[in-house]
Short mmCIF file of C-alpha atoms in Angstrom, two decimals:
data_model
loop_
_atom_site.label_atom_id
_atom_site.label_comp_id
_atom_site.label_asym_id
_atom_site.label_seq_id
_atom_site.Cartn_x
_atom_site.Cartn_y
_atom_site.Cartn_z
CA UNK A 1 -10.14 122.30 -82.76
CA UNK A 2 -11.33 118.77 -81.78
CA UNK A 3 -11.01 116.16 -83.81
CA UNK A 4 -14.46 115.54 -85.15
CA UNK A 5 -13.46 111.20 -85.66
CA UNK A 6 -14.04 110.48 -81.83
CA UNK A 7 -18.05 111.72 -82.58
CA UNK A 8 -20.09 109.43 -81.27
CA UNK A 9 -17.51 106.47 -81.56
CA UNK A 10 -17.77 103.15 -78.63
CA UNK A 11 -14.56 103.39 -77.32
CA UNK A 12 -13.52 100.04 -75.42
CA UNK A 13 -10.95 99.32 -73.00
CA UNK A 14 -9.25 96.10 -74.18
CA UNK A 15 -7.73 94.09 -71.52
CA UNK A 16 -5.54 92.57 -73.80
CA UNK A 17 -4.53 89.44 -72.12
CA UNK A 18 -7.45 86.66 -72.92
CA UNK A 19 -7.73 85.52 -69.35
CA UNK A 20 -9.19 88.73 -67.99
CA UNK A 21 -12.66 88.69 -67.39
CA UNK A 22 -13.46 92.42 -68.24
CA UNK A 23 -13.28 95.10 -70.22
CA UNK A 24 -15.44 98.86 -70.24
CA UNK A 25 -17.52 100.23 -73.29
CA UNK A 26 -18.35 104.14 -73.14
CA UNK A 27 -20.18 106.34 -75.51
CA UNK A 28 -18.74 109.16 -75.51
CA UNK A 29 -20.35 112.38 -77.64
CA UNK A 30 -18.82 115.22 -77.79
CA UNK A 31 -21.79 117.05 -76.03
CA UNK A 32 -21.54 115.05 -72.60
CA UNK A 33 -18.06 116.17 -71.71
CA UNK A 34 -18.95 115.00 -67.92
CA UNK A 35 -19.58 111.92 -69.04
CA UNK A 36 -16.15 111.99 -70.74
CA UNK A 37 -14.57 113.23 -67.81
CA UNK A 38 -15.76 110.76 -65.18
CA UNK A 39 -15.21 107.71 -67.18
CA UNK A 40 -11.91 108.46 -68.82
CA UNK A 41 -10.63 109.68 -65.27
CA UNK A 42 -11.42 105.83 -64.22
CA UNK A 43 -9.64 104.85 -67.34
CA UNK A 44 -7.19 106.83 -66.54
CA UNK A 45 -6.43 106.07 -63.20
CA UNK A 46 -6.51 102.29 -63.62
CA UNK A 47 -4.44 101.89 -66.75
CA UNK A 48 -2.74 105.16 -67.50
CA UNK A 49 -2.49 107.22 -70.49
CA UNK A 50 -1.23 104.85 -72.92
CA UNK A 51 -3.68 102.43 -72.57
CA UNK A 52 -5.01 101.41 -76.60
CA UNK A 53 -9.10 102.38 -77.07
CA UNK A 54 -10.50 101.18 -79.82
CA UNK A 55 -13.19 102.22 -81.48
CA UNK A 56 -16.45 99.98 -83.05
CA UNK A 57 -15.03 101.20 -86.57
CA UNK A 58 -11.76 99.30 -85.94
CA UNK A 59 -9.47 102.96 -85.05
CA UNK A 60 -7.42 102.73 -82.28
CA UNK A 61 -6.72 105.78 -79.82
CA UNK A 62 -5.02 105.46 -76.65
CA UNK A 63 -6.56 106.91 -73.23
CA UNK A 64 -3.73 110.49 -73.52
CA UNK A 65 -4.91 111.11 -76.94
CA UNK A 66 -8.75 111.30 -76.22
CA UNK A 67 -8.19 113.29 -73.21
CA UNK A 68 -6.21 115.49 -75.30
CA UNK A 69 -8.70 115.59 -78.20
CA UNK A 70 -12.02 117.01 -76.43
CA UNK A 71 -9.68 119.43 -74.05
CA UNK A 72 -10.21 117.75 -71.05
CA UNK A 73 -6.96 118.91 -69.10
CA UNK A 74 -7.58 117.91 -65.16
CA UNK A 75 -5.19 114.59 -65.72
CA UNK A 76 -1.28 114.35 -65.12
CA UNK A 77 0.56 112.15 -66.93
CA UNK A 78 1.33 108.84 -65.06
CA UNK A 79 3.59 107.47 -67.20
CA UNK A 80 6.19 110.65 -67.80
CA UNK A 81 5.03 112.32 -64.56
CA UNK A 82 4.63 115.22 -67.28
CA UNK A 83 0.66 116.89 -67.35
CA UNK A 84 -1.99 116.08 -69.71
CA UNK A 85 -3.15 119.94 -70.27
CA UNK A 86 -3.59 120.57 -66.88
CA UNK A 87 -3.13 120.55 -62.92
CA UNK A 88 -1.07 117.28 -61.51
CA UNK A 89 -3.75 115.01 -59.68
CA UNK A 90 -2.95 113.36 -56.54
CA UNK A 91 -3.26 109.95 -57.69
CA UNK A 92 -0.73 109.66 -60.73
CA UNK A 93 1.79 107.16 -60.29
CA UNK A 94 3.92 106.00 -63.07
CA UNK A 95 4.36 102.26 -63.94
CA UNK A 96 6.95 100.46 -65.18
CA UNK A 97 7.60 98.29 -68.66
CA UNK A 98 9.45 95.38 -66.44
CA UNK A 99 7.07 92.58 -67.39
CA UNK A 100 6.72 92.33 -71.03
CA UNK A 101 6.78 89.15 -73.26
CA UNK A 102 8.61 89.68 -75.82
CA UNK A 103 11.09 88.40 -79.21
CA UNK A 104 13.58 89.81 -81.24
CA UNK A 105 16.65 88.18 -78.79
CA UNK A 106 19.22 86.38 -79.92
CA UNK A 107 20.33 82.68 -78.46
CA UNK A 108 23.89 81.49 -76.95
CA UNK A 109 23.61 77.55 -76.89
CA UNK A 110 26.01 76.07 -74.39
CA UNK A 111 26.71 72.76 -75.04
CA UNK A 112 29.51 70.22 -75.26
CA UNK A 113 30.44 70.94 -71.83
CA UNK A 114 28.60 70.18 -68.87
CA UNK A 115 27.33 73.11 -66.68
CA UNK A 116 27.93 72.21 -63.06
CA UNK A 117 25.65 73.94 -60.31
CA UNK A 118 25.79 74.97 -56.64
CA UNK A 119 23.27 72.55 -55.01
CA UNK A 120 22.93 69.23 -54.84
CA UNK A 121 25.42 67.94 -57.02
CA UNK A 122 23.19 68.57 -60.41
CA UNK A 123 24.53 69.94 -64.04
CA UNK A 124 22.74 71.04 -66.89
CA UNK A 125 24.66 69.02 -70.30
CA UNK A 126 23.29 72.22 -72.21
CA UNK A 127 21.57 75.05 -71.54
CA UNK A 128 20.46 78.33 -73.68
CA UNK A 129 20.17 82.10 -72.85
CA UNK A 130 18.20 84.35 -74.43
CA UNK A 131 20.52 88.23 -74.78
CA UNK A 132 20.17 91.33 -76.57
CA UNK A 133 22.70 93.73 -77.42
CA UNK A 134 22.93 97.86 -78.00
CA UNK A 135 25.80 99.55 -79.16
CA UNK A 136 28.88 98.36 -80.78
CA UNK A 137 31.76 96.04 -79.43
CA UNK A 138 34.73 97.87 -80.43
CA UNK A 139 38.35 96.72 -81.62
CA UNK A 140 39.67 95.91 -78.39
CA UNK A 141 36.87 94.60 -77.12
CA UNK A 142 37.33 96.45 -73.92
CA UNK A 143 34.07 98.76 -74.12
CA UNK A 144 31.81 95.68 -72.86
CA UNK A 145 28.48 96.49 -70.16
CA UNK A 146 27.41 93.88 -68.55
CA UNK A 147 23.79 94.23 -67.45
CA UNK A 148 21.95 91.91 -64.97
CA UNK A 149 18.07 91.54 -64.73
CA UNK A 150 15.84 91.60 -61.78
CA UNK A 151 13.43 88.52 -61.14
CA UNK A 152 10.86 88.73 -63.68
CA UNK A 153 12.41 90.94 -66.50
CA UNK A 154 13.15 89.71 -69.84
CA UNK A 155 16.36 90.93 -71.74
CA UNK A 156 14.50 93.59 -73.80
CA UNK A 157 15.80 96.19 -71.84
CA UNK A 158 16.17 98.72 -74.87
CA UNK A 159 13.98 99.06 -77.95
CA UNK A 160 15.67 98.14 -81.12
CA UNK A 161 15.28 97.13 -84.94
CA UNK A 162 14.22 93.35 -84.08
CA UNK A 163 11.79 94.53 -81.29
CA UNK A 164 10.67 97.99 -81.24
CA UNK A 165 8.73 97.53 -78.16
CA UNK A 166 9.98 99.73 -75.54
CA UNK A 167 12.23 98.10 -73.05
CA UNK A 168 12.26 98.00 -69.22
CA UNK A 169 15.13 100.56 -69.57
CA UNK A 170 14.11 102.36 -72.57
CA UNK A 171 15.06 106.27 -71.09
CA UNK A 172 18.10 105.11 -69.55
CA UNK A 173 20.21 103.26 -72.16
CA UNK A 174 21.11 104.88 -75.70
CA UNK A 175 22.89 107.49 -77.22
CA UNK A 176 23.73 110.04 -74.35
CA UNK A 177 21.83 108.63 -71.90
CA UNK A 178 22.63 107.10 -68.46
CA UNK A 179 24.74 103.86 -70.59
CA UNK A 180 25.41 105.78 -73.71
CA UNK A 181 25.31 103.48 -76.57
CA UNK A 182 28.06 105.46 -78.24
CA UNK A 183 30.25 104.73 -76.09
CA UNK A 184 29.26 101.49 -74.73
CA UNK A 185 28.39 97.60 -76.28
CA UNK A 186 25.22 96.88 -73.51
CA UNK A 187 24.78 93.05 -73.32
CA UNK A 188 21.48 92.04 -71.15
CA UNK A 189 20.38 88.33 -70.78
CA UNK A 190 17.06 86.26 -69.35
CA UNK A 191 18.66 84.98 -66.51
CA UNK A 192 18.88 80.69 -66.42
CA UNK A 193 15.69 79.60 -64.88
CA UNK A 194 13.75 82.13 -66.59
CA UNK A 195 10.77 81.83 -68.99
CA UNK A 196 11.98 84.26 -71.77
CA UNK A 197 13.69 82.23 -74.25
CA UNK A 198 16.34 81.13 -71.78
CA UNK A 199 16.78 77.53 -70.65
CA UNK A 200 14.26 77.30 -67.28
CA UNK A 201 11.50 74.84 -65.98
CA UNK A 202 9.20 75.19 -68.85
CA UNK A 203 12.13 74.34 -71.40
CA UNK A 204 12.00 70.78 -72.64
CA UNK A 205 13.99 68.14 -70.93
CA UNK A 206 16.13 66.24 -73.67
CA UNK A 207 16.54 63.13 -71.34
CA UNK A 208 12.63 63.58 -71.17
CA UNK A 209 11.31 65.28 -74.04
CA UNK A 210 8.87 66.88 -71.81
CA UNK A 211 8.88 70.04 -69.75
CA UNK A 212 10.93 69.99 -66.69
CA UNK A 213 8.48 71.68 -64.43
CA UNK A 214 9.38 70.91 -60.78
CA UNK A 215 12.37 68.25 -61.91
CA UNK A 216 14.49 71.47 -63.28
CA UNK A 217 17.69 71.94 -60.41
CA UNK A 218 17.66 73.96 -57.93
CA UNK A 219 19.27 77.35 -58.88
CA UNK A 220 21.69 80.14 -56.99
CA UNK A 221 22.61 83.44 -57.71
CA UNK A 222 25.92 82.07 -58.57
CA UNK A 223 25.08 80.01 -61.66
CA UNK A 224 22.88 83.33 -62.96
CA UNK A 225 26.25 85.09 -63.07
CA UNK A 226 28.18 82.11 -64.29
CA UNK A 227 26.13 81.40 -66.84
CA UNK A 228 26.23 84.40 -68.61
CA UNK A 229 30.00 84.93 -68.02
CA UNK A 230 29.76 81.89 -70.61
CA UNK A 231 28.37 84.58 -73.00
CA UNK A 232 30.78 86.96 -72.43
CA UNK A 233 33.47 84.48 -73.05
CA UNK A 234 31.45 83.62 -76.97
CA UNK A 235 32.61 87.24 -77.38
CA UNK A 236 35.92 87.04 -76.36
CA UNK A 237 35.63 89.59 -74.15
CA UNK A 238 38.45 89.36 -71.60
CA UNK A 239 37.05 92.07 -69.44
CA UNK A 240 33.81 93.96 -68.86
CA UNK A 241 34.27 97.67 -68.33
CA UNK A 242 31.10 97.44 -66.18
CA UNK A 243 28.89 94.79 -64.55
CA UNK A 244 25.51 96.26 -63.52
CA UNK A 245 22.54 95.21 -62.20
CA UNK A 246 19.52 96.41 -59.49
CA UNK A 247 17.59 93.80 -57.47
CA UNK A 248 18.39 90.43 -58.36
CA UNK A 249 20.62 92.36 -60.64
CA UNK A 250 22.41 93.79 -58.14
CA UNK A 251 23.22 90.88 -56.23
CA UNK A 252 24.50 89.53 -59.57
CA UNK A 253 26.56 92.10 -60.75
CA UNK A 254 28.19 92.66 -57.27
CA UNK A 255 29.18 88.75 -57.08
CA UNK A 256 30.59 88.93 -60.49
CA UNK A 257 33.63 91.12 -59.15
CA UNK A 258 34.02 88.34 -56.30
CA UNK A 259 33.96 85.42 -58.85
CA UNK A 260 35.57 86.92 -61.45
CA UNK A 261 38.04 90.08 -60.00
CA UNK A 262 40.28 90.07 -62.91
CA UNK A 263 37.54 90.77 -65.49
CA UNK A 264 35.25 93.34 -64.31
CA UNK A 265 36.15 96.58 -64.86
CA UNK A 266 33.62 98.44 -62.46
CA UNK A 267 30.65 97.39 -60.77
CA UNK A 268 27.24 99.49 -60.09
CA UNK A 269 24.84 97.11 -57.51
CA UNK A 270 21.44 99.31 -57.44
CA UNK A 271 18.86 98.04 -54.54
CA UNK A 272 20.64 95.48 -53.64
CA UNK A 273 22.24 93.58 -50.55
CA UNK A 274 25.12 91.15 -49.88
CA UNK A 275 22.23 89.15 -48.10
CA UNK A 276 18.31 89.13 -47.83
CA UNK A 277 16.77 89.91 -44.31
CA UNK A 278 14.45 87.79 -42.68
CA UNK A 279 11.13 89.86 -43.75
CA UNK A 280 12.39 90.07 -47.65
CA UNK A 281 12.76 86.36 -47.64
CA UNK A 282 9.57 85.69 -45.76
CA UNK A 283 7.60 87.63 -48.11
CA UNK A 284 8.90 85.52 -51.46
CA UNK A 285 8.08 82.70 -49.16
CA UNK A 286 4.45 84.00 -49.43
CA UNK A 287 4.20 84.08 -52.98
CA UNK A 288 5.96 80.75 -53.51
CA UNK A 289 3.36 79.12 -51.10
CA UNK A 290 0.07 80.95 -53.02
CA UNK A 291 1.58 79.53 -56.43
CA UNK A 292 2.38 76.03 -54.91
CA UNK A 293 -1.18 75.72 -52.93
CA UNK A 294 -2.76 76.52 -55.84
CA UNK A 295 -4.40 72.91 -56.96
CA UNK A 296 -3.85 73.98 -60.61
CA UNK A 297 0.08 74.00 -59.94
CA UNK A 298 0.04 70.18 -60.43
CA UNK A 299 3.36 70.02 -58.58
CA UNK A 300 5.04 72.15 -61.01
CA UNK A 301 3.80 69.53 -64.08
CA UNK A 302 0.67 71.79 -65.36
CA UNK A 303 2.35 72.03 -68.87
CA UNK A 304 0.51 69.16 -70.38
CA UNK A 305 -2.29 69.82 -68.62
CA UNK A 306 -5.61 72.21 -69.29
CA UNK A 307 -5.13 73.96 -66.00
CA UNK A 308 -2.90 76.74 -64.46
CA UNK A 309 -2.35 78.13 -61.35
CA UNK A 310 -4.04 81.59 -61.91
CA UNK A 311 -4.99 82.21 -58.73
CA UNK A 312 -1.81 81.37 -57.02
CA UNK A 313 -0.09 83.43 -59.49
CA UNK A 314 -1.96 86.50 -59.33
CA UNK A 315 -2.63 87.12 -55.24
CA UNK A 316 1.72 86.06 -55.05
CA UNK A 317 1.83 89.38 -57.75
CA UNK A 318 -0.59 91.28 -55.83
CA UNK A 319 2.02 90.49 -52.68
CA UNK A 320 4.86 91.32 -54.38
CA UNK A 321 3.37 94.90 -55.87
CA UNK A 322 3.36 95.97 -52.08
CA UNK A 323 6.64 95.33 -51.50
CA UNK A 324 8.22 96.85 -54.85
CA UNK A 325 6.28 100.16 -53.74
CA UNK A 326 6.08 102.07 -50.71
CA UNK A 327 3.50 103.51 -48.42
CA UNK A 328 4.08 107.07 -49.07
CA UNK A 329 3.28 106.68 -52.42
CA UNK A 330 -0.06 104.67 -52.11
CA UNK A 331 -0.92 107.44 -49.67
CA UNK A 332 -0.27 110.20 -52.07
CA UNK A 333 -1.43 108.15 -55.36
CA UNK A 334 -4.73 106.28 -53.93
CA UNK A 335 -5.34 108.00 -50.41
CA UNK A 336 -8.74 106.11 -49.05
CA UNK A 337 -10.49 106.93 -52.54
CA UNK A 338 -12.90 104.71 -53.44
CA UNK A 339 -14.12 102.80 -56.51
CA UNK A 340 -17.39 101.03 -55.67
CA UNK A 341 -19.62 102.92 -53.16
CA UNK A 342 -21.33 99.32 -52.43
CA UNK A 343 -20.60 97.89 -48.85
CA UNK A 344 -19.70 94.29 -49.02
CA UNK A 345 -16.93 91.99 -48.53
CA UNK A 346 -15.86 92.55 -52.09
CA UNK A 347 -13.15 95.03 -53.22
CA UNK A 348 -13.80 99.01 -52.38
CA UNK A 349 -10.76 101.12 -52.32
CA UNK A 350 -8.55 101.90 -55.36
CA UNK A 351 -5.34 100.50 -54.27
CA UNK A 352 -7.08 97.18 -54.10
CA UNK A 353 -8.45 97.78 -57.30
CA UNK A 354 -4.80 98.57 -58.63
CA UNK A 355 -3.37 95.03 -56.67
CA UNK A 356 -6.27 93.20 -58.54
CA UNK A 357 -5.36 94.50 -62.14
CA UNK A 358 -1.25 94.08 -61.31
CA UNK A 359 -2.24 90.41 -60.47
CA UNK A 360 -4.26 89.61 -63.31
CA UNK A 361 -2.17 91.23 -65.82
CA UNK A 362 0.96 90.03 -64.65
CA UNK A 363 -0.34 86.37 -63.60
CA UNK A 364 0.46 84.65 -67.30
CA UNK A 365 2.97 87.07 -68.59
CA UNK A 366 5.29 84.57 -66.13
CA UNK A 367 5.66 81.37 -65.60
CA UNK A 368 5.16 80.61 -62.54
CA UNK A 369 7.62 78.04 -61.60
CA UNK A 370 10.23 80.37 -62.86
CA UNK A 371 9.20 82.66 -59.76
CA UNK A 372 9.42 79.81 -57.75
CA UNK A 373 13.26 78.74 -59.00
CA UNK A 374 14.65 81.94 -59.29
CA UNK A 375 13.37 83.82 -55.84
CA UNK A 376 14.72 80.85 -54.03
CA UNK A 377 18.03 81.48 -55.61
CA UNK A 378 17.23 85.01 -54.25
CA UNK A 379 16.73 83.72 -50.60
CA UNK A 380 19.79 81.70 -50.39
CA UNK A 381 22.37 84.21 -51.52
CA UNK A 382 24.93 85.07 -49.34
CA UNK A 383 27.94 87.32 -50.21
CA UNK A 384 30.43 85.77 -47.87
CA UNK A 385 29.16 82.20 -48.46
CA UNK A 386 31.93 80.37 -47.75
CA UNK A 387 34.42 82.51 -46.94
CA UNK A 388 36.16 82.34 -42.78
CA UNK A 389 34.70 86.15 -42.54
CA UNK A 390 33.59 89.18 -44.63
CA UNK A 391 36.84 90.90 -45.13
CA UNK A 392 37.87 87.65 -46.82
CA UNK A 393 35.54 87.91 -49.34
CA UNK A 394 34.95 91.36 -49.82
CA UNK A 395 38.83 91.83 -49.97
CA UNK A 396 38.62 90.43 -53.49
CA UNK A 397 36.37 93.24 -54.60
CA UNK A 398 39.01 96.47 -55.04
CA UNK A 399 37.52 97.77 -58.67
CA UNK A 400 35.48 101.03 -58.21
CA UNK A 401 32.12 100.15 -56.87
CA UNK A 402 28.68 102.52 -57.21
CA UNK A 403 26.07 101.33 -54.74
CA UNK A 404 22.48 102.93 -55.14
CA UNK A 405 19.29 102.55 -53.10
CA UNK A 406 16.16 104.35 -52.51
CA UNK A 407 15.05 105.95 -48.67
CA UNK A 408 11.22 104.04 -49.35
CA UNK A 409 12.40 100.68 -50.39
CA UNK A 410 10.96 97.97 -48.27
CA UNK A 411 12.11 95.21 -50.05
CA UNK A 412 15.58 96.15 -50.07
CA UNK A 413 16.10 99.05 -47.05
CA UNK A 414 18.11 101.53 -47.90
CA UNK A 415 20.83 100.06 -44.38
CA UNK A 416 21.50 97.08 -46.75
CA UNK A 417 23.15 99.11 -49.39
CA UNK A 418 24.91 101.42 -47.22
CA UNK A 419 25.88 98.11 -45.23
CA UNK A 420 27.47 96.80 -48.30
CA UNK A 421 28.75 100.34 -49.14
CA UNK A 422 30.65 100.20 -45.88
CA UNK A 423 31.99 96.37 -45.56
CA UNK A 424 33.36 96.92 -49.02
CA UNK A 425 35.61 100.22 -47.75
CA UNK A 426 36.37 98.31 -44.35
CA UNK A 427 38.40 95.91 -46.60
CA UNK A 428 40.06 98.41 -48.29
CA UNK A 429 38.18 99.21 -51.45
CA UNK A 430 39.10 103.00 -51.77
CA UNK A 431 36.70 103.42 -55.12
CA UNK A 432 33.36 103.17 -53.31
CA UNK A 433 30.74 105.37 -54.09
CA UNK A 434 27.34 105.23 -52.09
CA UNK A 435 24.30 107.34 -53.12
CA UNK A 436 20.85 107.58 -51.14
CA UNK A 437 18.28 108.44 -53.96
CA UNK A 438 15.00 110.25 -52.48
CA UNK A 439 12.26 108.84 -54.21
CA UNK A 440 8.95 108.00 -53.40
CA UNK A 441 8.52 104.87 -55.71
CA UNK A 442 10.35 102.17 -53.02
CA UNK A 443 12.45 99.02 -54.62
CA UNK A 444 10.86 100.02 -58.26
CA UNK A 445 13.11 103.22 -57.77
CA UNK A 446 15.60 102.19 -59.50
CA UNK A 447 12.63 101.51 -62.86
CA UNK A 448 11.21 104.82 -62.39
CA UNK A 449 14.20 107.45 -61.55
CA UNK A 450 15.05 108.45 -64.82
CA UNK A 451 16.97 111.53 -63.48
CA UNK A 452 18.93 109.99 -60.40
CA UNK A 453 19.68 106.32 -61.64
CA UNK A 454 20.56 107.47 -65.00
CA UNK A 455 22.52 110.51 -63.86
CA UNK A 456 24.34 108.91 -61.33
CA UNK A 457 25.66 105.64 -63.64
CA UNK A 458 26.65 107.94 -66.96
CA UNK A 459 29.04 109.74 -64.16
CA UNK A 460 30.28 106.73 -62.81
CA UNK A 461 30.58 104.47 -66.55
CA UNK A 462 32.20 107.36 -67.97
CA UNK A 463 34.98 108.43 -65.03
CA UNK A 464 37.23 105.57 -66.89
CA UNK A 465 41.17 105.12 -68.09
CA UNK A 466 39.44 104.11 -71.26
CA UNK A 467 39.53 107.21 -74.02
CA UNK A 468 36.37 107.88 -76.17
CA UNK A 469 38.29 107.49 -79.23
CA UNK A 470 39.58 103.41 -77.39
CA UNK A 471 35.82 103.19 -76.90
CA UNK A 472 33.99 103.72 -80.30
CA UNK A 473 37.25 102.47 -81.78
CA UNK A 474 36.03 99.68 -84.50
#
């Protein structure tokens, strides 16, 4: 029986950032179930299932539970990939939790020491990074996870008591899941450089006492990994059983075994590369140039100021969507289906209806020069930076290595991880495990593959010399 406290209710579609410029009011009795239909299938579509309505009496439903209230059961599940009642509709596509403000971290202050970086002879005299933890570090402090963010991602990568917000991956770390928390102490950190209660261009400048906007140093891939290997020495942990990390992540927790061979157990590198390829680096060239062309950018100094480069920000988001996806799946998830029948210059096909809302909703969930530091730190890493050849460097790397990518990621083709795969074995790592995942969701793969990503690290994590009673040991 239908629940008889949607009757008649407004139910409005709160964009809930206060920089959007829209939001949707229906009325929607139970006696007009067409009406229903049409305009909570555009709800639907646009924002998924777990979008929050509320209601002109102040109750709050989300876009799933009105759907499943008045028995309307033609809409799959984006989110789960699960059904809503019904048949699965050509245009679900789930979305990933990767870009969420959020507190409940914890801080490591380095300080006392100065922190020397890669370019141009600059240091930090003290730095912070913002880190969360899951599971427990046991006795012999040998059951340690190291895990390694992508570009934008904060370190709430797993709900807990200080923030029960899900994390970015909520379904894949926990008690018997992909990193079982029973097992396992999972340490995840904002990278330096980022915006997420980690020391980065917005942070205040002591020599200043102002923001360092563009004056911050230029950042590699190095001092990310660095950096947090300061953490791991706070907990006097003397070696990780795992570094892991996809994207960014992956080019982290691969150079990790290369700086630091004696204390990393294991590595897993997940859409990843020992180098970027021309069209990869061109493309974050794109987005750095819409934020810094943006007159609201101030050369990095729009702080202090009443202005913000929005619009630089959101079309360098709409860019990067396209590349974190892939073709087959707008195809299958949009087709040429369209959302204003008007002909004019202005927006009139879904998909850039969807690049519009991923660039407005993203565009001050990030600050902006922290896209600009730390996907230049993307573009200049090299593996075999400064080594006479590659067997040189990857020679260094003989722990057991599990290297993931997806066929449909354009960001990150699938040849660069079996390249890496392949130039680690040529130099006589024996423990290298590569593993093609078929998916249609491109470089956000490894957010999104539940199943294969999860599966494929619990296998690898728990094939270890390590006992289950060494690990939970306290």
């Amino acid at each position: 029986m239908r629940n008889a406290s949607y009757d008649g209710y407004n139910f409005i579609m709160h964009a809930k950032d206060n920089f959007s410029k829209f939001s949707w009011l229906y009325t929607l009795p139970l006696k007009e179930v067409t009406h229903i239909v049409k305009n909570l299938g555009d709800l639907f579509y646009r924002f998924g299932p777990s979008k929050i309505l509320q209601t002109d009496n102040g109750k709050e439903f989300t876009v799933r539970q009105v759907l499943q209230e008045y028995e309307i059961n033609n809409f799959a599940d984006p989110v789960s990939d699960t059904k809503v009642g019904g048949k699965k509709h050509s245009l679900d596509g789930p979305e990933s939790a990767y870009h969420h403000v959020v507190s409940g971290y914890q801080i490591y202050k380095h300080q006392n020491e100065s922190f020397r970086l890669k370019y141009n002879n600059k240091s930090l005299n003290e730095f912070q990074l913002a880190y969360e933890t899951w599971g427990k570090l046991n006795a012999k402090k040998n059951n340690a996870i190291l895990l390694f963010t992508g570009l934008s991602a904060s370190s709430h990568a797993k709900s807990h008591d200080e923030n029960q917000r899900p994390g970015w991956w909520e379904k894949f770390i926990g008690p018997n899941l992909g990193i079982d928390t029973n097992h396992f102490f999972v340490i995840c950190c904002n990278h330096l450089g980022g915006c997420y209660g980690s020391t980065g261009p917005s942070s205040i400048n002591p020599a200043t006492s102002k923001p360092y906007g563009a004056s911050f140093p230029m950042l590699s891939v190095e001092d990310f990994v660095r950096a947090q290997f300061q953490l791991i020495n706070h907990f006097g942990i003397n070696k990780l059983h795992a570094s892991i990390g996809s994207s960014l992540g992956g080019m982290c927790s691969i150079l990790s075994a290369l700086l630091y061979p004696e204390n990393v157990g294991r590595v897993a590198t997940i859409s990843s590369c020992m180098a970027p390829y021309p069209t990869a680096i061109a493309l974050r060239y794109l987005q750095r140039k819409m934020i810094m062309t943006d007159p609201n950018w101030e050369h990095g100094h729009y702080y202090d100021k009443d202005v913000y480069p929005l619009d630089g920000m959101r079309i360098a988001r709409e860019i990067g969507t396209l590349t974190y996806r892939s073709g087959p799946e707008w195809l299958e998830r949009f087709g040429l289906r369209r959302f204003n029948d008007a002909i004019q210059l202005t927006p009139t096909f879904e998909i850039e209806n969807y690049l519009q809302y991923q660039g407005l909703t993203f565009a001050k969930k990030y600050d902006p020069n922290s896209l600009l530091y730390i996907s230049k730190a993307m573009d200049l890493f090299n593996l075999t930076e400064g080594y006479d050849n590659q067997t040189d460097a990857f020679s260094k790397i003989q722990c057991p290595v599990l290297v993931l990518g997806a066929q449909t990621d354009i960001l990150f083709p699938i040849w660069q991880q079996k390249q890496l795969a392949e130039e680690l074995i040529k130099s006589g790592n024996s423990n290298v495990t590569f593993f093609e995942l078929n998916s249609i969701f491109g470089h956000d793969t490894f957010l999104l593959d539940v199943n294969g990503v999860s599966t494929a690290l619990k296998g690898f994590l728990e094939i270890s010399a390590l006992s289950i009673e060494e690990k939970t040991q306290t």
